[in-house]
Short mmCIF file of C-alpha atoms in Angstrom, two decimals:
data_model
loop_
_atom_site.label_atom_id
_atom_site.label_comp_id
_atom_site.label_asym_id
_atom_site.label_seq_id
_atom_site.Cartn_x
_atom_site.Cartn_y
_atom_site.Cartn_z
CA MET O 258 -19.36 0.06 -9.41
CA GLY O 259 -18.10 2.33 -6.64
CA GLU O 260 -15.56 5.09 -7.12
CA VAL O 261 -12.41 5.15 -4.95
CA ILE O 262 -11.30 8.56 -3.96
CA VAL O 263 -8.07 9.32 -2.12
CA VAL O 264 -7.83 12.49 0.06
CA THR O 265 -4.18 13.64 0.17
CA SER O 266 -2.06 16.69 0.63
CA GLY O 267 1.64 15.95 1.24
CA LYS O 268 1.87 18.34 4.26
CA GLY O 269 0.34 17.38 7.47
CA GLY O 270 -2.27 19.36 9.36
CA VAL O 271 -3.99 20.98 6.42
CA GLY O 272 -7.30 19.13 6.94
CA LYS O 273 -7.15 15.78 5.16
CA THR O 274 -8.94 13.87 7.87
CA THR O 275 -11.50 16.62 8.39
CA THR O 276 -12.15 16.77 4.66
CA THR O 277 -12.50 12.96 4.45
CA ALA O 278 -14.93 12.96 7.38
CA ASN O 279 -17.10 15.79 6.01
CA VAL O 280 -17.03 14.75 2.41
CA GLY O 281 -17.87 11.19 3.29
CA THR O 282 -20.66 12.13 5.61
CA GLY O 283 -22.04 14.65 3.07
CA LEU O 284 -22.14 12.05 0.36
CA ALA O 285 -23.96 9.67 2.74
CA LYS O 286 -26.42 12.51 3.48
CA LEU O 287 -26.99 12.66 -0.25
CA ASN O 288 -28.08 9.03 -0.09
CA LYS O 289 -24.86 7.53 -1.37
CA LYS O 290 -23.45 4.43 0.29
CA VAL O 291 -20.02 5.43 1.58
CA VAL O 292 -17.15 3.84 3.38
CA LEU O 293 -14.27 5.82 4.85
CA ILE O 294 -10.90 4.10 5.22
CA ASP O 295 -8.27 5.50 7.46
CA THR O 296 -5.04 4.56 5.83
CA ASP O 297 -2.78 6.30 8.38
CA ILE O 298 -1.48 3.24 10.12
CA GLY O 299 0.08 4.04 13.47
CA LEU O 300 -1.61 7.46 13.69
CA ARG O 301 -5.24 6.69 13.78
CA ASN O 302 -7.45 9.85 13.70
CA LEU O 303 -10.45 9.47 11.46
CA ASP O 304 -12.30 7.50 14.07
CA VAL O 305 -12.17 10.35 16.68
CA VAL O 306 -13.04 13.01 14.11
CA MET O 307 -16.10 10.84 13.18
CA GLY O 308 -16.86 10.20 16.84
CA LEU O 309 -16.75 6.39 16.37
CA GLU O 310 -13.57 5.68 18.50
CA ASN O 311 -15.45 3.68 21.07
CA ARG O 312 -16.84 1.12 18.59
CA ILE O 313 -13.59 -0.23 17.12
CA VAL O 314 -13.10 -3.96 17.25
CA TYR O 315 -11.08 -4.87 14.19
CA ASN O 316 -9.03 -2.64 11.94
CA LEU O 317 -7.49 -2.29 8.45
CA VAL O 318 -4.44 -4.43 9.31
CA ASP O 319 -6.73 -7.17 10.73
CA VAL O 320 -8.72 -7.20 7.35
CA VAL O 321 -5.61 -7.23 5.21
CA GLU O 322 -3.92 -9.97 7.32
CA GLY O 323 -7.09 -12.04 7.25
CA ASN O 324 -7.76 -11.94 11.00
CA CYS O 325 -11.42 -11.01 10.27
CA ARG O 326 -13.74 -10.43 7.35
CA ILE O 327 -14.22 -6.98 5.92
CA LYS O 328 -17.83 -6.83 7.15
CA GLN O 329 -16.69 -7.44 10.73
CA ALA O 330 -14.20 -4.51 10.72
CA LEU O 331 -16.58 -1.90 9.19
CA ILE O 332 -18.20 0.28 11.84
CA LYS O 333 -21.66 1.47 10.87
CA ASP O 334 -22.32 5.11 11.69
CA LYS O 335 -25.70 4.99 13.38
CA ARG O 336 -26.52 8.57 12.57
CA TYR O 337 -26.57 7.89 8.75
CA PRO O 338 -27.94 4.75 7.18
CA ASN O 339 -25.28 4.56 4.47
CA LEU O 340 -22.06 5.42 6.20
CA TYR O 341 -19.24 3.11 7.35
CA LEU O 342 -15.77 3.45 8.70
CA LEU O 343 -12.81 1.14 8.40
CA PRO O 344 -10.43 2.31 11.09
CA SER O 345 -6.67 2.15 10.97
CA ALA O 346 -4.46 0.19 13.34
CA GLN O 347 -2.78 2.14 16.07
CA THR O 348 -0.10 -0.30 17.10
CA LYS O 349 1.35 -1.27 13.67
CA ASP O 350 3.35 0.71 11.15
CA LYS O 351 2.91 1.70 7.49
CA SER O 352 4.88 -1.40 6.26
CA SER O 353 2.13 -3.76 7.61
CA VAL O 354 0.25 -3.19 4.42
CA THR O 355 1.27 -3.18 0.74
CA PRO O 356 -0.11 -1.12 -2.14
CA GLU O 357 -1.28 -4.41 -3.84
CA GLN O 358 -3.27 -5.32 -0.63
CA MET O 359 -4.81 -1.84 -0.58
CA LYS O 360 -5.76 -2.12 -4.20
CA LYS O 361 -7.46 -5.44 -3.59
CA LEU O 362 -9.26 -4.17 -0.52
CA ALA O 363 -10.58 -1.16 -2.52
CA ASP O 364 -11.70 -3.36 -5.42
CA ASP O 365 -13.48 -5.73 -2.94
CA LEU O 366 -15.49 -2.80 -1.59
CA ARG O 367 -16.53 -1.48 -5.03
CA ASP O 368 -19.51 -3.74 -5.37
CA GLU O 369 -20.98 -2.80 -2.10
CA PHE O 370 -20.36 0.94 -1.94
CA ASP O 371 -20.90 4.02 -4.16
CA TYR O 372 -17.95 5.90 -2.70
CA ILE O 373 -14.75 4.53 -1.04
CA LEU O 374 -12.78 7.45 0.51
CA MET O 375 -9.15 6.87 1.50
CA ASP O 376 -7.82 9.24 4.14
CA CYS O 377 -4.07 9.38 3.23
CA PRO O 378 -1.31 9.99 5.78
CA ALA O 379 1.00 13.04 5.43
CA GLY O 380 4.25 12.47 3.54
CA ILE O 381 5.19 10.77 0.23
CA GLU O 382 6.38 7.45 1.53
CA GLN O 383 4.75 4.04 1.77
CA GLY O 384 1.60 5.33 3.54
CA PHE O 385 1.03 7.62 0.55
CA ARG O 386 1.66 4.84 -1.95
CA ASN O 387 -0.71 2.55 -0.04
CA ALA O 388 -3.51 5.14 -0.01
CA ILE O 389 -3.31 6.00 -3.70
CA ALA O 390 -2.84 2.38 -4.92
CA GLY O 391 -6.49 1.57 -5.59
CA ALA O 392 -7.81 5.07 -6.22
CA ASP O 393 -9.58 6.28 -9.32
CA SER O 394 -9.41 9.99 -8.43
CA ALA O 395 -7.78 12.23 -5.87
CA LEU O 396 -8.85 15.19 -3.75
CA VAL O 397 -5.74 17.25 -2.99
CA VAL O 398 -6.19 19.39 0.09
CA THR O 399 -4.09 22.51 0.62
CA THR O 400 -4.22 25.75 2.63
CA PRO O 401 -3.20 29.05 1.01
CA GLU O 402 0.25 28.96 2.59
CA VAL O 403 3.56 28.53 0.76
CA SER O 404 4.53 25.36 2.53
CA ALA O 405 1.27 23.61 1.97
CA VAL O 406 0.99 24.69 -1.74
CA ARG O 407 4.60 23.61 -2.37
CA ASP O 408 3.81 20.10 -0.93
CA ALA O 409 0.57 19.97 -2.84
CA ASP O 410 2.47 20.65 -6.04
CA ARG O 411 4.81 17.73 -5.30
CA ILE O 412 1.82 15.53 -4.57
CA ILE O 413 0.09 16.44 -7.82
CA GLY O 414 3.33 15.56 -9.65
CA LEU O 415 3.48 12.17 -7.89
CA LEU O 416 -0.20 11.53 -8.67
CA GLU O 417 0.46 12.30 -12.41
CA ALA O 418 3.48 10.01 -12.33
CA ASN O 419 1.25 7.23 -10.86
CA GLU O 420 -1.36 7.85 -13.62
CA MET O 421 -4.14 9.08 -11.41
CA ARG O 422 -6.98 9.75 -13.78
CA ARG O 423 -8.53 12.80 -12.10
CA THR O 424 -7.20 15.24 -9.48
CA HIS O 425 -9.23 17.94 -7.92
CA LEU O 426 -8.12 20.66 -5.46
CA ILE O 427 -9.64 21.80 -2.22
CA VAL O 428 -8.36 25.01 -0.80
CA ASN O 429 -8.98 24.75 2.91
CA ARG O 430 -8.91 27.27 5.75
CA LEU O 431 -9.23 30.39 3.58
CA ARG O 432 -9.72 33.67 5.36
CA ALA O 433 -11.68 35.95 3.17
CA ASP O 434 -10.75 38.99 5.26
CA MET O 435 -7.04 38.35 4.86
CA VAL O 436 -7.40 37.71 1.10
CA LYS O 437 -9.29 41.02 0.89
CA ARG O 438 -6.49 43.05 2.34
CA GLY O 439 -3.81 41.16 0.35
CA ASP O 440 -2.32 39.13 3.19
CA MET O 441 -3.34 35.72 1.99
CA MET O 442 -3.22 34.06 -1.45
CA SER O 443 -6.72 33.72 -2.85
CA SER O 444 -8.03 30.39 -4.18
CA ASP O 445 -7.52 31.73 -7.65
CA ASP O 446 -3.82 32.34 -6.83
CA VAL O 447 -3.46 28.76 -5.61
CA VAL O 448 -5.24 27.36 -8.63
CA GLU O 449 -3.09 29.41 -10.96
CA ILE O 450 0.09 28.11 -9.35
CA LEU O 451 -1.01 24.41 -9.12
CA ALA O 452 -2.88 24.35 -12.49
CA VAL O 453 -5.36 21.81 -11.29
CA ASP O 454 -9.19 21.80 -11.27
CA LEU O 455 -10.72 23.39 -8.13
CA ILE O 456 -13.60 21.54 -6.57
CA GLY O 457 -14.13 23.64 -3.50
CA VAL O 458 -12.98 26.36 -1.12
CA VAL O 459 -13.51 25.87 2.66
CA PRO O 460 -13.32 28.93 4.85
CA ASP O 461 -11.30 29.01 8.06
CA ASP O 462 -14.26 28.42 10.37
CA GLU O 463 -14.11 27.87 14.16
CA ASN O 464 -17.11 25.61 13.83
CA VAL O 465 -14.79 22.99 12.34
CA VAL O 466 -12.87 22.77 15.60
CA ILE O 467 -16.17 22.66 17.56
CA SER O 468 -17.51 19.79 15.41
CA THR O 469 -14.24 17.91 15.72
CA ASN O 470 -14.44 18.32 19.46
CA GLN O 471 -17.83 16.76 19.43
CA GLY O 472 -17.01 14.03 16.90
CA GLU O 473 -19.76 15.10 14.57
CA PRO O 474 -18.96 16.27 11.05
CA LEU O 475 -20.52 19.68 10.27
CA VAL O 476 -21.20 19.11 6.61
CA GLY O 477 -24.67 20.30 5.53
CA ASN O 478 -25.44 22.45 8.55
CA ASP O 479 -25.80 26.25 8.25
CA THR O 480 -22.22 27.14 9.08
CA LEU O 481 -20.06 28.49 6.19
CA ALA O 482 -17.78 25.45 6.36
CA GLY O 483 -20.71 23.05 6.55
CA GLN O 484 -22.17 24.62 3.36
CA ALA O 485 -18.78 24.61 1.69
CA TYR O 486 -18.28 20.90 2.30
CA MET O 487 -21.84 20.06 1.15
CA ASN O 488 -21.16 21.99 -2.08
CA ILE O 489 -18.01 19.90 -2.63
CA CYS O 490 -20.14 16.72 -2.22
CA ARG O 491 -22.63 17.99 -4.77
CA ARG O 492 -19.86 18.77 -7.22
CA ILE O 493 -18.44 15.20 -6.73
CA LEU O 494 -21.92 13.95 -7.77
CA GLY O 495 -21.67 16.06 -10.98
CA GLU O 496 -23.82 19.01 -10.00
CA SER O 497 -22.61 22.40 -11.00
CA VAL O 498 -22.65 24.46 -7.76
CA PRO O 499 -21.26 28.07 -7.73
CA LEU O 500 -18.56 28.83 -5.18
CA LEU O 501 -19.75 30.06 -1.83
CA ASP O 502 -19.43 33.71 -0.96
CA LEU O 503 -17.05 33.51 2.03
CA ASN O 504 -17.56 37.11 3.04
CA GLY O 505 -20.53 35.74 4.98
CA LYS O 506 -20.70 38.13 7.87
CA LYS O 507 -21.22 41.64 6.67
CA GLY O 508 -21.14 44.78 8.76
CA LEU O 509 -24.13 47.10 9.07
CA PHE O 510 -22.53 49.63 6.74
CA GLU O 511 -21.87 47.11 3.98
CA ARG O 512 -25.42 45.80 4.18
CA LEU O 513 -26.83 49.35 3.94
CA ALA O 514 -24.58 50.06 1.01
CA GLU O 515 -25.86 46.89 -0.71
CA ILE O 516 -29.44 47.98 -0.23
CA PHE O 517 -28.68 51.35 -1.72
CA ARG O 518 -26.89 49.77 -4.64
CA LYS O 519 -29.85 47.48 -5.42
CA ASN O 520 -32.29 50.38 -5.48
CA MET G 71 11.89 53.56 4.77
CA LYS G 72 10.73 56.32 2.47
CA LEU G 73 7.07 57.24 2.38
CA SER G 74 6.86 56.21 -1.31
CA ASP G 75 8.19 52.70 -0.30
CA PHE G 76 5.30 52.46 2.15
CA PHE G 77 2.76 52.83 -0.63
CA ARG G 78 4.69 50.59 -3.00
CA LYS G 79 5.02 47.79 -0.41
CA LYS G 80 3.85 44.45 -1.82
CA SER G 81 1.16 42.72 0.09
CA SER G 82 2.35 39.56 1.78
CA GLY G 83 -0.07 37.46 -0.28
CA SER G 84 1.59 38.47 -3.57
CA VAL G 85 4.99 38.00 -1.97
CA ALA G 86 3.91 34.43 -1.09
CA LYS G 87 2.72 33.85 -4.63
CA ASP G 88 5.92 35.08 -6.21
CA ARG G 89 8.14 33.08 -3.90
CA LEU G 90 6.07 29.91 -4.54
CA LYS G 91 6.29 30.37 -8.28
CA LEU G 92 10.09 30.52 -8.06
CA VAL G 93 10.53 27.64 -5.72
CA LEU G 94 8.19 25.48 -7.77
CA VAL G 95 10.11 26.11 -10.92
CA SER G 96 13.27 24.52 -9.40
CA ASP G 97 11.13 21.83 -7.67
CA ARG G 98 9.41 20.86 -10.91
CA THR G 99 12.58 20.80 -13.01
CA ASN G 100 14.14 18.65 -10.29
CA CYS G 101 17.16 20.89 -10.48
CA SER G 102 19.19 20.27 -7.32
CA PRO G 103 21.60 22.91 -5.89
CA ASP G 104 24.40 20.56 -6.82
CA ILE G 105 23.36 20.56 -10.46
CA MET G 106 22.95 24.35 -10.41
CA GLU G 107 26.50 24.60 -9.09
CA GLN G 108 27.82 22.44 -11.83
CA ILE G 109 25.94 24.41 -14.46
CA LYS G 110 27.39 27.55 -13.00
CA ASN G 111 30.97 26.24 -12.93
CA ASP G 112 30.68 25.06 -16.61
CA ILE G 113 29.36 28.39 -17.73
CA ILE G 114 32.17 30.18 -15.89
CA ALA G 115 34.72 27.88 -17.56
CA VAL G 116 33.32 28.46 -21.03
CA ILE G 117 33.05 32.24 -20.76
CA SER G 118 36.40 32.68 -19.06
CA LYS G 119 38.02 31.36 -22.23
CA TYR G 120 36.99 34.61 -23.93
CA LEU G 121 36.28 37.16 -21.16
CA GLU G 122 37.51 37.98 -17.73
CA ILE G 123 34.37 37.79 -15.47
CA ASP G 124 33.61 38.64 -11.90
CA THR G 125 32.84 35.26 -10.39
CA ASP G 126 31.92 36.70 -7.03
CA GLU G 127 29.16 38.85 -8.43
CA LEU G 128 27.91 36.13 -10.79
CA ASP G 129 24.32 35.18 -10.43
CA ILE G 130 22.71 32.16 -12.18
CA LYS G 131 19.21 30.89 -11.42
CA ILE G 132 16.19 29.20 -12.96
CA THR G 133 13.27 31.60 -13.04
CA GLN G 134 10.09 32.17 -15.01
CA THR G 135 9.66 34.40 -17.98
CA GLU G 136 6.64 35.28 -20.06
CA VAL G 137 6.48 34.30 -23.74
CA ASP G 138 5.91 37.35 -25.95
CA GLY G 139 2.26 37.82 -26.76
CA THR G 140 0.93 35.40 -24.15
CA THR G 141 0.47 35.37 -20.41
CA GLU G 142 2.00 31.93 -20.15
CA ALA G 143 5.11 31.65 -18.00
CA VAL G 144 7.90 29.30 -19.02
CA PRO G 145 11.05 28.41 -17.08
CA ALA G 146 14.20 30.25 -18.15
CA LEU G 147 17.88 30.08 -17.14
CA PHE G 148 18.76 33.59 -15.96
CA ALA G 149 22.43 34.52 -15.82
CA ASN G 150 23.87 37.87 -14.72
CA ILE G 151 27.59 37.74 -15.37
CA PRO G 152 29.58 41.00 -14.82
CA ILE G 153 32.49 41.37 -17.19
CA LYS G 154 35.71 42.67 -15.64
CA ASN G 155 37.77 42.91 -18.69
CA LEU G 156 37.33 42.24 -22.25
CA LYS G 157 40.27 40.12 -23.37
CA VAL G 158 41.78 40.91 -26.66
CA HIS G 159 42.62 37.90 -28.80
#
């Protein structure tokens, strides 16, 4: 029986789609059968982040309206044997689909897939209600900024009100250098404020932009963000993985100091 | 700005954290500015029966306070009400 996970945030632009793409691809790399569903009807984006935009024939609304079978709308990612995308519709709006229909769709996919990831639109309106309808657990993405954390708090409240069983937090775009000099909230600060379990911290890494440009998720490669996303995937599978040291690049002086400290 | 202020200046990260804590208290209690205004007016009405207070300088807000002996923060209604004149009854 597959697990349905919704990736949500409240605020736009904090990295929901990037997170969905990378966590989904990472789980597929770890030999899980995964389908990513873009629930942002009217603002389709997951397809371009995944680099699958040229292969869309049918979409989410087609499936829900019965214009095609689910199998026909699923795009198989040829780079990974276990990864599929159900793209959103670009020309419809959020009211084309109801929460009941989304719940049924998610349940129909459970037999076939280990993980069903819902990429939720920004906001708390119908698009949000559609995306969380069939979900067993939620990944709440936030950045260490007051606006994003405030919206995440609202989302966590709404998830609780909707009886979401498990909610995990991802702190995205953290800058270790700014945290160090006190000019950015740390992931601990954000966790303290939101009082929810942390499942990962992703550094602000320019490689994320590069990978999005190329339409190829960076999860699992040797960049800091790639490692951070892979760690999140392992934690989803139940492994206990320590948090990444985000002070990756060290200066010569720091490295020398470390050597002396060790001896 | 005095030199001592420079050293005491809070980092923007902790400013952000403090501001968030405050804004979330009112978000979570779902206490709209309208309701705050009503609470304020009712408090003024009650206290004015006994004391003459400075309604311009009056400050009422929901904030967080720590429970004695723990580090847990709980919401509290904070009211700073300057008294102009103690009425004698």
